mmCIF file of N, CA and C in Angstrom:
data_model
loop_
_atom_site.group_PDB
_atom_site.id
_atom_site.type_symbol
_atom_site.label_atom_id
_atom_site.label_comp_id
_atom_site.label_asym_id
_atom_site.label_seq_id
_atom_site.Cartn_x
_atom_site.Cartn_y
_atom_site.Cartn_z
ATOM 1 N N MET A 15 149.693 158.129 21.181
ATOM 2 C CA MET A 15 150.810 157.440 21.790
ATOM 3 C C MET A 15 150.305 156.178 22.468
ATOM 4 N N SER A 16 149.802 155.259 21.725
ATOM 5 C CA SER A 16 149.281 154.012 22.260
ATOM 6 C C SER A 16 150.408 152.985 22.349
ATOM 7 N N LYS A 17 150.489 152.299 23.470
ATOM 8 C CA LYS A 17 151.522 151.287 23.695
ATOM 9 C C LYS A 17 150.855 149.971 24.063
ATOM 10 N N LEU A 18 151.613 148.901 23.953
ATOM 11 C CA LEU A 18 151.134 147.617 24.448
ATOM 12 C C LEU A 18 151.244 147.605 25.963
ATOM 13 N N CYS A 19 150.271 147.038 26.599
ATOM 14 C CA CYS A 19 150.279 146.920 28.054
ATOM 15 C C CYS A 19 151.409 145.966 28.460
ATOM 16 N N PRO A 20 152.256 146.338 29.438
ATOM 17 C CA PRO A 20 153.336 145.454 29.846
ATOM 18 C C PRO A 20 152.850 144.186 30.541
ATOM 19 N N LYS A 21 151.642 144.221 31.090
ATOM 20 C CA LYS A 21 151.110 143.034 31.765
ATOM 21 C C LYS A 21 150.467 142.076 30.763
ATOM 22 N N CYS A 22 149.590 142.608 29.894
ATOM 23 C CA CYS A 22 148.856 141.770 28.938
ATOM 24 C C CYS A 22 149.696 141.394 27.718
ATOM 25 N N GLN A 23 150.526 142.312 27.272
ATOM 26 C CA GLN A 23 151.352 142.150 26.077
ATOM 27 C C GLN A 23 150.548 142.014 24.786
ATOM 28 N N THR A 24 149.235 142.206 24.834
ATOM 29 C CA THR A 24 148.418 142.125 23.621
ATOM 30 C C THR A 24 147.478 143.305 23.468
ATOM 31 N N THR A 25 147.154 143.965 24.548
ATOM 32 C CA THR A 25 146.146 145.023 24.523
ATOM 33 C C THR A 25 146.796 146.391 24.363
ATOM 34 N N GLN A 26 146.266 147.210 23.458
ATOM 35 C CA GLN A 26 146.728 148.579 23.287
ATOM 36 C C GLN A 26 146.172 149.433 24.421
ATOM 37 N N THR A 27 147.000 150.316 24.968
ATOM 38 C CA THR A 27 146.547 151.203 26.036
ATOM 39 C C THR A 27 145.801 152.381 25.440
ATOM 40 N N LEU A 28 145.004 153.028 26.257
ATOM 41 C CA LEU A 28 144.215 154.188 25.862
ATOM 42 C C LEU A 28 144.631 155.383 26.700
ATOM 43 N N GLU A 29 144.529 156.589 26.117
ATOM 44 C CA GLU A 29 144.804 157.806 26.864
ATOM 45 C C GLU A 29 143.664 158.027 27.855
ATOM 46 N N HIS A 30 144.005 158.240 29.128
ATOM 47 C CA HIS A 30 142.985 158.457 30.158
ATOM 48 C C HIS A 30 143.565 159.376 31.219
ATOM 49 N N ASN A 31 142.978 160.569 31.378
ATOM 50 C CA ASN A 31 143.406 161.563 32.364
ATOM 51 C C ASN A 31 144.887 161.891 32.244
ATOM 52 N N GLY A 32 145.403 161.959 31.052
ATOM 53 C CA GLY A 32 146.790 162.309 30.831
ATOM 54 C C GLY A 32 147.752 161.134 30.934
ATOM 55 N N GLY A 33 147.273 159.951 31.218
ATOM 56 C CA GLY A 33 148.116 158.765 31.304
ATOM 57 C C GLY A 33 147.717 157.752 30.247
ATOM 58 N N GLN A 34 148.327 156.575 30.267
ATOM 59 C CA GLN A 34 147.977 155.485 29.354
ATOM 60 C C GLN A 34 147.422 154.335 30.179
ATOM 61 N N TRP A 35 146.214 153.888 29.847
ATOM 62 C CA TRP A 35 145.475 152.910 30.645
ATOM 63 C C TRP A 35 145.137 151.690 29.805
ATOM 64 N N CYS A 36 145.255 150.501 30.395
ATOM 65 C CA CYS A 36 144.899 149.260 29.705
ATOM 66 C C CYS A 36 143.445 148.910 30.022
ATOM 67 N N PRO A 37 142.575 148.833 29.017
ATOM 68 C CA PRO A 37 141.171 148.500 29.272
ATOM 69 C C PRO A 37 140.969 147.033 29.631
ATOM 70 N N ASN A 38 141.958 146.195 29.391
ATOM 71 C CA ASN A 38 141.834 144.773 29.685
ATOM 72 C C ASN A 38 142.120 144.473 31.153
ATOM 73 N N CYS A 39 143.275 144.933 31.657
ATOM 74 C CA CYS A 39 143.640 144.609 33.044
ATOM 75 C C CYS A 39 143.430 145.769 34.005
ATOM 76 N N GLY A 40 143.188 146.976 33.487
ATOM 77 C CA GLY A 40 142.918 148.123 34.348
ATOM 78 C C GLY A 40 144.157 148.775 34.931
ATOM 79 N N LYS A 41 145.342 148.467 34.419
ATOM 80 C CA LYS A 41 146.593 149.047 34.908
ATOM 81 C C LYS A 41 146.986 150.244 34.050
ATOM 82 N N PHE A 42 147.682 151.202 34.660
ATOM 83 C CA PHE A 42 148.237 152.331 33.937
ATOM 84 C C PHE A 42 149.674 152.011 33.548
ATOM 85 N N THR A 43 150.024 152.182 32.262
ATOM 86 C CA THR A 43 151.421 152.059 31.852
ATOM 87 C C THR A 43 152.127 153.386 32.072
ATOM 88 N N VAL A 44 151.411 154.488 31.907
ATOM 89 C CA VAL A 44 151.878 155.826 32.242
ATOM 90 C C VAL A 44 150.855 156.378 33.230
ATOM 91 N N PRO A 45 151.288 156.776 34.438
ATOM 92 C CA PRO A 45 150.326 157.241 35.434
ATOM 93 C C PRO A 45 149.546 158.471 34.965
ATOM 94 N N PRO A 46 148.301 158.621 35.445
ATOM 95 C CA PRO A 46 147.491 159.774 35.052
ATOM 96 C C PRO A 46 148.029 161.052 35.675
ATOM 97 N N THR A 47 147.683 162.162 35.068
ATOM 98 C CA THR A 47 148.025 163.465 35.607
ATOM 99 C C THR A 47 146.919 163.855 36.564
ATOM 100 N N LEU A 48 147.218 163.849 37.842
ATOM 101 C CA LEU A 48 146.206 164.198 38.841
ATOM 102 C C LEU A 48 146.280 165.685 39.128
ATOM 103 N N ARG A 49 145.155 166.329 39.012
ATOM 104 C CA ARG A 49 145.065 167.750 39.307
ATOM 105 C C ARG A 49 144.052 167.932 40.412
ATOM 106 N N HIS A 50 144.293 168.922 41.223
ATOM 107 C CA HIS A 50 143.353 169.219 42.310
ATOM 108 C C HIS A 50 142.047 169.693 41.702
ATOM 109 N N PRO A 51 140.907 169.168 42.156
ATOM 110 C CA PRO A 51 139.614 169.528 41.547
ATOM 111 C C PRO A 51 139.317 171.016 41.554
ATOM 112 N N SER A 52 139.802 171.760 42.553
ATOM 113 C CA SER A 52 139.502 173.188 42.600
ATOM 114 C C SER A 52 140.194 173.936 41.476
ATOM 115 N N ASN A 53 141.286 173.379 40.940
ATOM 116 C CA ASN A 53 141.984 174.027 39.837
ATOM 117 C C ASN A 53 141.316 173.746 38.497
ATOM 118 N N LEU A 54 140.498 172.717 38.421
ATOM 119 C CA LEU A 54 139.871 172.369 37.150
ATOM 120 C C LEU A 54 138.806 173.369 36.739
ATOM 121 N N TYR A 55 137.992 173.783 37.668
ATOM 122 C CA TYR A 55 136.868 174.663 37.373
ATOM 123 C C TYR A 55 136.853 175.830 38.351
ATOM 124 N N PRO A 56 137.736 176.821 38.181
ATOM 125 C CA PRO A 56 137.793 177.927 39.144
ATOM 126 C C PRO A 56 136.518 178.756 39.189
ATOM 127 N N GLU A 57 135.749 178.788 38.097
ATOM 128 C CA GLU A 57 134.518 179.586 38.102
ATOM 129 C C GLU A 57 133.458 178.997 39.026
ATOM 130 N N GLN A 58 133.573 177.719 39.380
ATOM 131 C CA GLN A 58 132.596 177.087 40.267
ATOM 132 C C GLN A 58 132.711 177.604 41.693
ATOM 133 N N LYS A 59 133.892 178.082 42.101
ATOM 134 C CA LYS A 59 134.073 178.608 43.453
ATOM 135 C C LYS A 59 133.199 179.825 43.687
ATOM 136 N N GLN A 60 133.005 180.625 42.656
ATOM 137 C CA GLN A 60 132.285 181.867 42.800
ATOM 138 C C GLN A 60 130.779 181.674 42.904
ATOM 139 N N LYS A 61 130.279 180.569 42.415
ATOM 140 C CA LYS A 61 128.844 180.311 42.458
ATOM 141 C C LYS A 61 128.461 179.810 43.840
ATOM 142 N N SER A 62 127.426 180.365 44.409
ATOM 143 C CA SER A 62 126.960 179.888 45.705
ATOM 144 C C SER A 62 125.871 178.842 45.492
ATOM 145 N N ALA A 63 125.793 177.943 46.417
ATOM 146 C CA ALA A 63 124.787 176.885 46.321
ATOM 147 C C ALA A 63 123.416 177.475 46.659
ATOM 148 N N ALA A 64 122.576 177.582 45.669
ATOM 149 C CA ALA A 64 121.232 178.117 45.879
ATOM 150 C C ALA A 64 120.327 177.005 46.387
ATOM 151 N N ARG A 65 119.556 177.303 47.390
ATOM 152 C CA ARG A 65 118.636 176.319 47.943
ATOM 153 C C ARG A 65 117.422 176.215 47.029
ATOM 154 N N ILE A 66 117.133 175.017 46.610
ATOM 155 C CA ILE A 66 116.009 174.789 45.700
ATOM 156 C C ILE A 66 114.783 174.419 46.532
ATOM 157 N N LEU A 67 113.732 175.195 46.374
ATOM 158 C CA LEU A 67 112.475 174.911 47.067
ATOM 159 C C LEU A 67 111.447 174.452 46.045
ATOM 160 N N LEU A 68 110.792 173.356 46.357
ATOM 161 C CA LEU A 68 109.741 172.823 45.502
ATOM 162 C C LEU A 68 108.415 172.905 46.231
ATOM 163 N N THR A 69 107.342 172.935 45.475
ATOM 164 C CA THR A 69 106.002 172.959 46.051
ATOM 165 C C THR A 69 105.451 171.540 46.079
ATOM 166 N N CYS A 70 105.028 171.108 47.258
ATOM 167 C CA CYS A 70 104.478 169.768 47.428
ATOM 168 C C CYS A 70 103.163 169.660 46.655
ATOM 169 N N SER A 71 103.010 168.598 45.890
ATOM 170 C CA SER A 71 101.784 168.428 45.106
ATOM 171 C C SER A 71 100.615 167.982 45.975
ATOM 172 N N SER A 72 100.884 167.587 47.220
ATOM 173 C CA SER A 72 99.815 167.146 48.107
ATOM 174 C C SER A 72 99.319 168.278 49.021
ATOM 175 N N CYS A 73 100.248 168.916 49.763
ATOM 176 C CA CYS A 73 99.839 169.948 50.721
ATOM 177 C C CYS A 73 100.114 171.363 50.228
ATOM 178 N N ARG A 74 100.787 171.525 49.098
ATOM 179 C CA ARG A 74 101.114 172.800 48.464
ATOM 180 C C ARG A 74 102.109 173.642 49.268
ATOM 181 N N ARG A 75 102.809 173.039 50.242
ATOM 182 C CA ARG A 75 103.803 173.750 51.037
ATOM 183 C C ARG A 75 105.136 173.738 50.301
ATOM 184 N N LYS A 76 105.905 174.837 50.376
ATOM 185 C CA LYS A 76 107.234 174.890 49.773
ATOM 186 C C LYS A 76 108.245 174.347 50.763
ATOM 187 N N ASP A 77 109.150 173.484 50.270
ATOM 188 C CA ASP A 77 110.150 172.875 51.130
ATOM 189 C C ASP A 77 111.351 172.485 50.273
ATOM 190 N N SER A 78 112.469 172.214 50.942
ATOM 191 C CA SER A 78 113.642 171.765 50.192
ATOM 192 C C SER A 78 113.390 170.343 49.705
ATOM 193 N N MET A 79 114.029 169.966 48.640
ATOM 194 C CA MET A 79 113.733 168.683 48.035
ATOM 195 C C MET A 79 114.435 167.518 48.722
ATOM 196 N N GLY A 80 115.194 167.757 49.789
ATOM 197 C CA GLY A 80 115.961 166.706 50.434
ATOM 198 C C GLY A 80 115.142 165.600 51.058
ATOM 199 N N ASP A 81 114.036 165.913 51.699
ATOM 200 C CA ASP A 81 113.264 164.901 52.413
ATOM 201 C C ASP A 81 112.069 164.391 51.633
ATOM 202 N N GLY A 82 111.912 164.835 50.414
ATOM 203 C CA GLY A 82 110.721 164.455 49.658
ATOM 204 C C GLY A 82 110.983 163.373 48.639
ATOM 205 N N LEU A 83 109.980 163.173 47.799
ATOM 206 C CA LEU A 83 110.034 162.154 46.764
ATOM 207 C C LEU A 83 109.536 162.785 45.471
ATOM 208 N N TYR A 84 110.318 162.646 44.416
ATOM 209 C CA TYR A 84 109.961 163.198 43.122
ATOM 210 C C TYR A 84 109.703 162.051 42.163
ATOM 211 N N ASP A 85 108.504 162.000 41.602
ATOM 212 C CA ASP A 85 108.157 160.925 40.684
ATOM 213 C C ASP A 85 107.070 161.405 39.743
ATOM 214 N N ASP A 86 107.179 161.023 38.491
ATOM 215 C CA ASP A 86 106.179 161.354 37.463
ATOM 216 C C ASP A 86 105.889 162.850 37.375
ATOM 217 N N GLY A 87 106.929 163.673 37.576
ATOM 218 C CA GLY A 87 106.747 165.114 37.449
ATOM 219 C C GLY A 87 106.135 165.781 38.653
ATOM 220 N N GLU A 88 105.882 165.058 39.711
ATOM 221 C CA GLU A 88 105.319 165.637 40.926
ATOM 222 C C GLU A 88 106.264 165.378 42.092
ATOM 223 N N TRP A 89 106.312 166.331 43.020
ATOM 224 C CA TRP A 89 107.139 166.195 44.204
ATOM 225 C C TRP A 89 106.241 166.203 45.439
ATOM 226 N N ILE A 90 106.502 165.282 46.360
ATOM 227 C CA ILE A 90 105.740 165.181 47.613
ATOM 228 C C ILE A 90 106.716 165.373 48.756
ATOM 229 N N CYS A 91 106.383 166.253 49.705
ATOM 230 C CA CYS A 91 107.285 166.552 50.816
ATOM 231 C C CYS A 91 107.352 165.372 51.791
ATOM 232 N N GLY A 92 108.377 165.392 52.640
ATOM 233 C CA GLY A 92 108.599 164.325 53.612
ATOM 234 C C GLY A 92 107.455 164.175 54.599
ATOM 235 N N ALA A 93 106.830 165.283 55.000
ATOM 236 C CA ALA A 93 105.716 165.218 55.948
ATOM 237 C C ALA A 93 104.517 164.483 55.344
ATOM 238 N N CYS A 94 104.237 164.735 54.083
ATOM 239 C CA CYS A 94 103.121 164.045 53.425
ATOM 240 C C CYS A 94 103.422 162.579 53.226
ATOM 241 N N ILE A 95 104.672 162.244 52.912
ATOM 242 C CA ILE A 95 105.052 160.841 52.766
ATOM 243 C C ILE A 95 104.899 160.124 54.102
ATOM 244 N N ALA A 96 105.337 160.766 55.190
ATOM 245 C CA ALA A 96 105.197 160.174 56.515
ATOM 246 C C ALA A 96 103.736 159.998 56.886
ATOM 247 N N GLY A 97 102.905 160.966 56.496
ATOM 248 C CA GLY A 97 101.475 160.862 56.776
ATOM 249 C C GLY A 97 100.812 159.731 55.999
ATOM 250 N N MET A 98 101.312 159.452 54.802
ATOM 251 C CA MET A 98 100.764 158.355 54.014
ATOM 252 C C MET A 98 101.231 157.017 54.566
ATOM 253 N N ALA A 99 102.460 156.963 55.056
ATOM 254 C CA ALA A 99 103.006 155.722 55.578
ATOM 255 C C ALA A 99 102.419 155.392 56.958
ATOM 256 N N TYR A 100 102.257 156.419 57.775
ATOM 257 C CA TYR A 100 101.748 156.228 59.135
ATOM 258 C C TYR A 100 100.572 157.177 59.362
ATOM 259 N N PRO A 101 99.411 156.892 58.809
ATOM 260 C CA PRO A 101 98.270 157.799 58.957
ATOM 261 C C PRO A 101 97.819 157.872 60.408
ATOM 262 N N LEU A 102 97.404 159.079 60.809
ATOM 263 C CA LEU A 102 96.883 159.273 62.150
ATOM 264 C C LEU A 102 95.449 158.752 62.193
ATOM 265 N N GLU A 103 95.196 157.908 63.156
ATOM 266 C CA GLU A 103 93.822 157.400 63.317
ATOM 267 C C GLU A 103 93.181 158.172 64.449
ATOM 268 N N GLY A 104 92.012 158.621 64.218
ATOM 269 C CA GLY A 104 91.426 159.437 65.268
ATOM 270 C C GLY A 104 89.971 159.366 65.386
#
């Protein structure tokens, strides 16, 4: 069900999220069907967020990956990164 965009008058609209969208001007000729995200994937509610722990390639300590850096297949924890950036002189 492709229509000409009422604004452009030359571009065919595309189906997008249940509506018709013009790729040229970015306007919807038919508004999209908005659904609440929780209704899209009900099986996701049942899954709990598992905490992922990685082993630091420098100090070998297990920690969450939030404060670290992952590069070239190795993960370095935040404490080791801080130690490299600001080494203790003694």
